[in-house]
Coordinates of C-alpha atoms in Angstrom, one line a residue:
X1 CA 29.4 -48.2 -74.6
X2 CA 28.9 -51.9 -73.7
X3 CA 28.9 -53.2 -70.1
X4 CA 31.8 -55.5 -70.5
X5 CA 34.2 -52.3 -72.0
X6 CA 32.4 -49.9 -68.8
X7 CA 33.6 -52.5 -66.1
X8 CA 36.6 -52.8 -67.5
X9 CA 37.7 -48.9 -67.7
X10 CA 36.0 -48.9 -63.9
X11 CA 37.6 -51.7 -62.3
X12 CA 41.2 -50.2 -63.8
X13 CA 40.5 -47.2 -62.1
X14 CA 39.6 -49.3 -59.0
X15 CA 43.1 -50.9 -60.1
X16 CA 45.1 -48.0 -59.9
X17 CA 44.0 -46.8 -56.7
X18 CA 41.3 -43.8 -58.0
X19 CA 37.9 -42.8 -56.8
X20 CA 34.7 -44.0 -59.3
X21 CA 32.8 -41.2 -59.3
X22 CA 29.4 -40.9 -60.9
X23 CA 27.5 -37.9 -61.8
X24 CA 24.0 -37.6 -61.8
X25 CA 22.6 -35.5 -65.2
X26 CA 19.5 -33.7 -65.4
X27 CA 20.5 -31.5 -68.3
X28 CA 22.7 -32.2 -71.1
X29 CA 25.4 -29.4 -70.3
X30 CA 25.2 -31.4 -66.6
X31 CA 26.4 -34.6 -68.8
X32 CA 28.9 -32.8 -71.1
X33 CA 30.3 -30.5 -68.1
X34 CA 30.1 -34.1 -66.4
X35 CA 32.1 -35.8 -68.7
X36 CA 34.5 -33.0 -69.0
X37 CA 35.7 -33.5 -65.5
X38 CA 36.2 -37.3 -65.6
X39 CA 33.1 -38.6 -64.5
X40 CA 33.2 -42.2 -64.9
X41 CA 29.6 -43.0 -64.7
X42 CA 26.2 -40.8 -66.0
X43 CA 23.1 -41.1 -64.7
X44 CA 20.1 -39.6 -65.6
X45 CA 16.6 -40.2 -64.2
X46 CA 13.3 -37.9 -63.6
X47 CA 14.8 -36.1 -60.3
X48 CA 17.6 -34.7 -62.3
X49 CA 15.0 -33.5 -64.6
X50 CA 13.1 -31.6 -61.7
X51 CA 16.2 -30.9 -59.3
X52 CA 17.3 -29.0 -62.3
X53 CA 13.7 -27.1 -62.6
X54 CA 14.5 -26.0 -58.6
X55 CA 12.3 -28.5 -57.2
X56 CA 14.0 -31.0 -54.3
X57 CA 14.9 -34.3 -55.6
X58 CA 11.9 -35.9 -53.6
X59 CA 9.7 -34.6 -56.5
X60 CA 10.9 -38.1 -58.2
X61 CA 9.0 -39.9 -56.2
X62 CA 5.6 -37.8 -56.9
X63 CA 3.1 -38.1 -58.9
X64 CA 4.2 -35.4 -61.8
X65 CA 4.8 -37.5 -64.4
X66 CA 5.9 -41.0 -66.0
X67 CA 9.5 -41.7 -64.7
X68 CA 10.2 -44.1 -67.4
X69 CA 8.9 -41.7 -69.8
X70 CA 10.9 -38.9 -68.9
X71 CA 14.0 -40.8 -68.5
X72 CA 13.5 -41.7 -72.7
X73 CA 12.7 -38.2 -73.3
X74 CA 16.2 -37.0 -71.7
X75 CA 18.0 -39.6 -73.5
X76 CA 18.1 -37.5 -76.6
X77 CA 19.7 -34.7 -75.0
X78 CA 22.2 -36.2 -73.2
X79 CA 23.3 -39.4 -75.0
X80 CA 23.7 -37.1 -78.1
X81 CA 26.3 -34.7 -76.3
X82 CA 28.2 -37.6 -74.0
X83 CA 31.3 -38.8 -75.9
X84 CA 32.4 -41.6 -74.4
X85 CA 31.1 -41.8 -70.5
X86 CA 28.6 -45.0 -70.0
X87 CA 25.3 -43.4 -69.2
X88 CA 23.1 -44.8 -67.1
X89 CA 19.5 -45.2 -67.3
X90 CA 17.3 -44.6 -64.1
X91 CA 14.2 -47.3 -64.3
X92 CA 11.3 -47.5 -62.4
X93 CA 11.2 -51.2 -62.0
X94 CA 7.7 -50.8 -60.0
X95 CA 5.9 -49.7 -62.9
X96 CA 2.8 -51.5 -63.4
X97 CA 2.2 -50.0 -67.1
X98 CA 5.0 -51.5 -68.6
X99 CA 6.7 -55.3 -69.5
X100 CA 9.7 -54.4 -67.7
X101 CA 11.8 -56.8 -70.4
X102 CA 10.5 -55.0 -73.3
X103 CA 11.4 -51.4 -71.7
X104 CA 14.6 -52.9 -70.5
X105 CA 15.1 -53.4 -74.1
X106 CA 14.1 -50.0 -75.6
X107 CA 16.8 -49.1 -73.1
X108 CA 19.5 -51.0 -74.5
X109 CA 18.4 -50.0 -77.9
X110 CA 18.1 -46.6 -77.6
X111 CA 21.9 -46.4 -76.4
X112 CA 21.8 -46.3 -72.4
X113 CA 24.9 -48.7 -71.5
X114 CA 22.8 -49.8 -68.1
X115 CA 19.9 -49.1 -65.8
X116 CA 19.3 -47.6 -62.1
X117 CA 16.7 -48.3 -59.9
X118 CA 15.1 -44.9 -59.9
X119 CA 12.5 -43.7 -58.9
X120 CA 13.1 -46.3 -55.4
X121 CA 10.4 -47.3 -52.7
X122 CA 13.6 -47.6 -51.1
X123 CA 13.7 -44.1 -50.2
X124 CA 10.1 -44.6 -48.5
X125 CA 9.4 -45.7 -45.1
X126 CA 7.1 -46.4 -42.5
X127 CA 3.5 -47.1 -43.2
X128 CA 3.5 -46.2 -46.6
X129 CA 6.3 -48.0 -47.5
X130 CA 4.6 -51.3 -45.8
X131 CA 1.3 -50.9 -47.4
X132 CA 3.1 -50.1 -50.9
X133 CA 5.0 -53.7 -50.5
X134 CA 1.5 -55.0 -49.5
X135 CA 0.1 -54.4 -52.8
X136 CA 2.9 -55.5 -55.2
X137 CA 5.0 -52.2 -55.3
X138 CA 7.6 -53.5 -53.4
X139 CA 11.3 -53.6 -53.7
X140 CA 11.6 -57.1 -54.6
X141 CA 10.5 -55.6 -58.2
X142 CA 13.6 -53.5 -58.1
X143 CA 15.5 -56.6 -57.5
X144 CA 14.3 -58.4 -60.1
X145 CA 14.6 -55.5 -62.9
X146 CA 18.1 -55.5 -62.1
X147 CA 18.4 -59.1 -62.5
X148 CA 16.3 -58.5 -66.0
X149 CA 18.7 -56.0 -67.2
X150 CA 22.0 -57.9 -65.9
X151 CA 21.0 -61.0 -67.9
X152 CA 20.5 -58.8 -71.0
X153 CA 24.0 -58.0 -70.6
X154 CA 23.3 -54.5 -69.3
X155 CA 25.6 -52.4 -66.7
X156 CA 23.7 -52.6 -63.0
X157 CA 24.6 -50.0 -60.4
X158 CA 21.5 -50.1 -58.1
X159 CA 20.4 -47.9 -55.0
X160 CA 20.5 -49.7 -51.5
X161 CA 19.6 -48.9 -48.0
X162 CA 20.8 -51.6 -46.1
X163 CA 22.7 -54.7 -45.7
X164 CA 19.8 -56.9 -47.3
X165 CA 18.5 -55.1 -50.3
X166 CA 22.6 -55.1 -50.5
X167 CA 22.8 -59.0 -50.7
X168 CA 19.8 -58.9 -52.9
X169 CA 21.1 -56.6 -55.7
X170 CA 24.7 -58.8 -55.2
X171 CA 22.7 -62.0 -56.0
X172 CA 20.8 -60.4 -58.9
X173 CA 24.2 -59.6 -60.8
X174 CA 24.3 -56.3 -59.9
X175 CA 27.8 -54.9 -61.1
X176 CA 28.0 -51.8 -58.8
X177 CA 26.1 -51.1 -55.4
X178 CA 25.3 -47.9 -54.7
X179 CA 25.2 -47.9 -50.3
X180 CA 22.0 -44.9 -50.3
X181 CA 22.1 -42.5 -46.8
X182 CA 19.4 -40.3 -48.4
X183 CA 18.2 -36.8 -49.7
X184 CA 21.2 -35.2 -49.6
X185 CA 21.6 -32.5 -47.5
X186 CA 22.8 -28.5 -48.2
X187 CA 22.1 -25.8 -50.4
X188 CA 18.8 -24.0 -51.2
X189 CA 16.4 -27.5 -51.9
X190 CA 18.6 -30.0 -49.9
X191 CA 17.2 -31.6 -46.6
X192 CA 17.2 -30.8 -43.2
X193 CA 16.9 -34.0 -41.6
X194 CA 19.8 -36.6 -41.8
X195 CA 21.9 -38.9 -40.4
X196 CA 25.2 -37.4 -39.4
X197 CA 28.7 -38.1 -41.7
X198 CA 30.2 -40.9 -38.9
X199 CA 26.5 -42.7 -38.8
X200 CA 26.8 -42.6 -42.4
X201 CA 30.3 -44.1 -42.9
X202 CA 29.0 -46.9 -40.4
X203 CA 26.3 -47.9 -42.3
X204 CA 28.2 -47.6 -45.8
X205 CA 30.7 -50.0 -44.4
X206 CA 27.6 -52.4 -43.2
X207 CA 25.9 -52.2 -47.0
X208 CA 29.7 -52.6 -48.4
X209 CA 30.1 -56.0 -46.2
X210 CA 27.0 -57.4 -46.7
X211 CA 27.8 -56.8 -50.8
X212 CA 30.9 -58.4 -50.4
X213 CA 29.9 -61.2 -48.9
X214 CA 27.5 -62.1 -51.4
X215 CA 29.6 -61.7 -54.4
X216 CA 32.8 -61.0 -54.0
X217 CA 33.6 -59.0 -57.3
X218 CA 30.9 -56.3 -56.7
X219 CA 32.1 -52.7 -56.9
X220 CA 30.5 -50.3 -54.1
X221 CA 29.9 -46.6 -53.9
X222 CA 28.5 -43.8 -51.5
X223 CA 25.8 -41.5 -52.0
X224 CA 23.5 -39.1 -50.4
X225 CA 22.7 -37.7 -46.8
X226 CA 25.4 -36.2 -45.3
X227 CA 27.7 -37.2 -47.8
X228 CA 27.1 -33.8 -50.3
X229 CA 30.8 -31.9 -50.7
X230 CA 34.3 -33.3 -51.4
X231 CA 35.4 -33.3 -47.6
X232 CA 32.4 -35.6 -47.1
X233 CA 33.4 -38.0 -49.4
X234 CA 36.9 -37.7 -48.3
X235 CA 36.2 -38.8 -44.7
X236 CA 33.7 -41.7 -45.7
X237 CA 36.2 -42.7 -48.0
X238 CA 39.2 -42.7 -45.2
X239 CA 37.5 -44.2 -43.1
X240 CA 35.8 -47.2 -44.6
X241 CA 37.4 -50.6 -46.2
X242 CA 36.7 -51.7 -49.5
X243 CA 34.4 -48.6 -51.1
X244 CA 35.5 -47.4 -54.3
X245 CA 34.1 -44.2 -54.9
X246 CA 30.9 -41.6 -54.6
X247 CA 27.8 -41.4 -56.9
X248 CA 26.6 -37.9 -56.7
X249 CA 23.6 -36.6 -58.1
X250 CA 22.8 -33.3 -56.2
X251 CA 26.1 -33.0 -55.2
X252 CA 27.8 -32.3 -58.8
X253 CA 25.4 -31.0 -60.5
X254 CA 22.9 -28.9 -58.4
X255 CA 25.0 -28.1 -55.2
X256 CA 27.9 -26.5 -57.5
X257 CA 25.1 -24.5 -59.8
X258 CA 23.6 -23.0 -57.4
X259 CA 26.9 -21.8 -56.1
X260 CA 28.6 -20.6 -59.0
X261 CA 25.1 -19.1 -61.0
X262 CA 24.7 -16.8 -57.5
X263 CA 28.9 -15.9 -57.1
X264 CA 28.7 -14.9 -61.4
X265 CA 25.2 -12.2 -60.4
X266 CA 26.8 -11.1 -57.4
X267 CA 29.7 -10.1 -59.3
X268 CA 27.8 -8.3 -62.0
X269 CA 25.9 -6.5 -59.1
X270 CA 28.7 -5.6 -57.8
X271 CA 29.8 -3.6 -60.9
X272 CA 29.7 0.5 -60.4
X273 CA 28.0 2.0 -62.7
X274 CA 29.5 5.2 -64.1

């Protein structure tokens, strides 16, 4: 699916008053089940890959393998199953071992309608973080492989974490802003440490603003932290102005296996055996 025919479908939705909702794929019966349930949007990237292997979604940013790579291998297992969903592609724009252009346009060619920015130093901090911006793995890079991909006519629905990188990915082109509170929490790999739901809506509303204010038609979403189950997304969604939906990765596609894959054993266990 192009970007022009994506954005249109999504800001009809927006139209009409419904949540956007993307789902993060690891697998391709994650996309097809996905897609099945309205998804609008389909991500796939390397921490769907391990999340779906039982490892926490942190793995992403390790070193235990090429992101990039990975995120061509699972392109043939998911773009041949999804009908007619845009899926997204989930680019390391830090990558020093590739031309970002000419991967941006294997992308396209290969069949991705648009790109991520995953794996994201964004999700770093502290010293780290500083030292990798110190030595030209920063997220400026980020910025500017969305701007790459938006002027190749691409769909762009980045990752922020606050109200500049916000601006920034606005000013690049980027189509949909994704406001980022985090590893999400819950289940059996989820964190333990986050921000709490009404810290979260605050600083969703702050990302949404600062969007806004840049460009006015950007679409924004919520994801991550505390934000993991529908009455999460309900309540940031009450209670904030001018954010359209949720982009879950963890949250529709490992949260929900876990649950129903341990309710379907139980229930076999619990058969009495004559």
């Amino acid at each position: 699916m192009d970007r022009d025919t994506a954005l249109k479908r999504i800001k009809g939705q927006v139209g009409k008053g419904r949540p956007i909702i993307g789902a993060g794929a690891g697998t391709g019966l994650s996309a097809k089940s996905a897609e099945d349930g309205g998804a609008d949007l389909i991500i796939i990237y390397n921490s769907g890959r391990y999340r779906m292997a039982g490892r926490g979604s942190l793995a992403g940013l390790m070193p235990y393998g090429d992101a990039n790579a990975i995120v061509v291998n699972m392109a043939a297992e998911v773009l041949t199953i999804v009908k007619d969903t845009p899926v997204l592609a989930g680019v390391c724009g830090t990558d020093p071992f590739r031309s970002m252009p000419r991967f941006l346009d294997e992308i396209a060619a290969i069949g991705f309608t648009g790109v991520q920015n995953f794996p994201t130093v964004g999700l770093i901090d502290g010293v780290f973080r500083q030292n990798l911006e110190e030595t030209g793995m920063s997220f400026d890079m980020e910025v500017e492989m969305i701007r790459a991909a938006a002027d190749r006519g691409l769909l762009t629905c980045p990752y922020v974490f606050d109200e500049s990188q916000a601006a920034s990915m606005a000013a690049a082109g980027a189509d949909i802003v994704v406001a980022h509170m985090g590893l999400t929490t819950s289940g059996t790999i989820g964190a333990r440490t986050a921000i709490g739901v009404d810290a979260a809506i605050e600083r969703v509303q702050a990302i949404r603003d600062a969007a806004v204010a840049e460009r006015d038609d950007v679409i924004v979403l919520c994801h991550g932290g505390p934000i993991a189950v529908r009455d999460d997304v309900a309540k940031v969604l009450a209670h904030t102005h001018g954010v359209a939906g949720f982009f879950g990765a963890s949250s529709v596609e490992r949260l929900p296996t876990e649950t129903a894959i341990s309710a379907a054993v139980r229930e076999l266990k619990s058969i009495e055996v004559a």
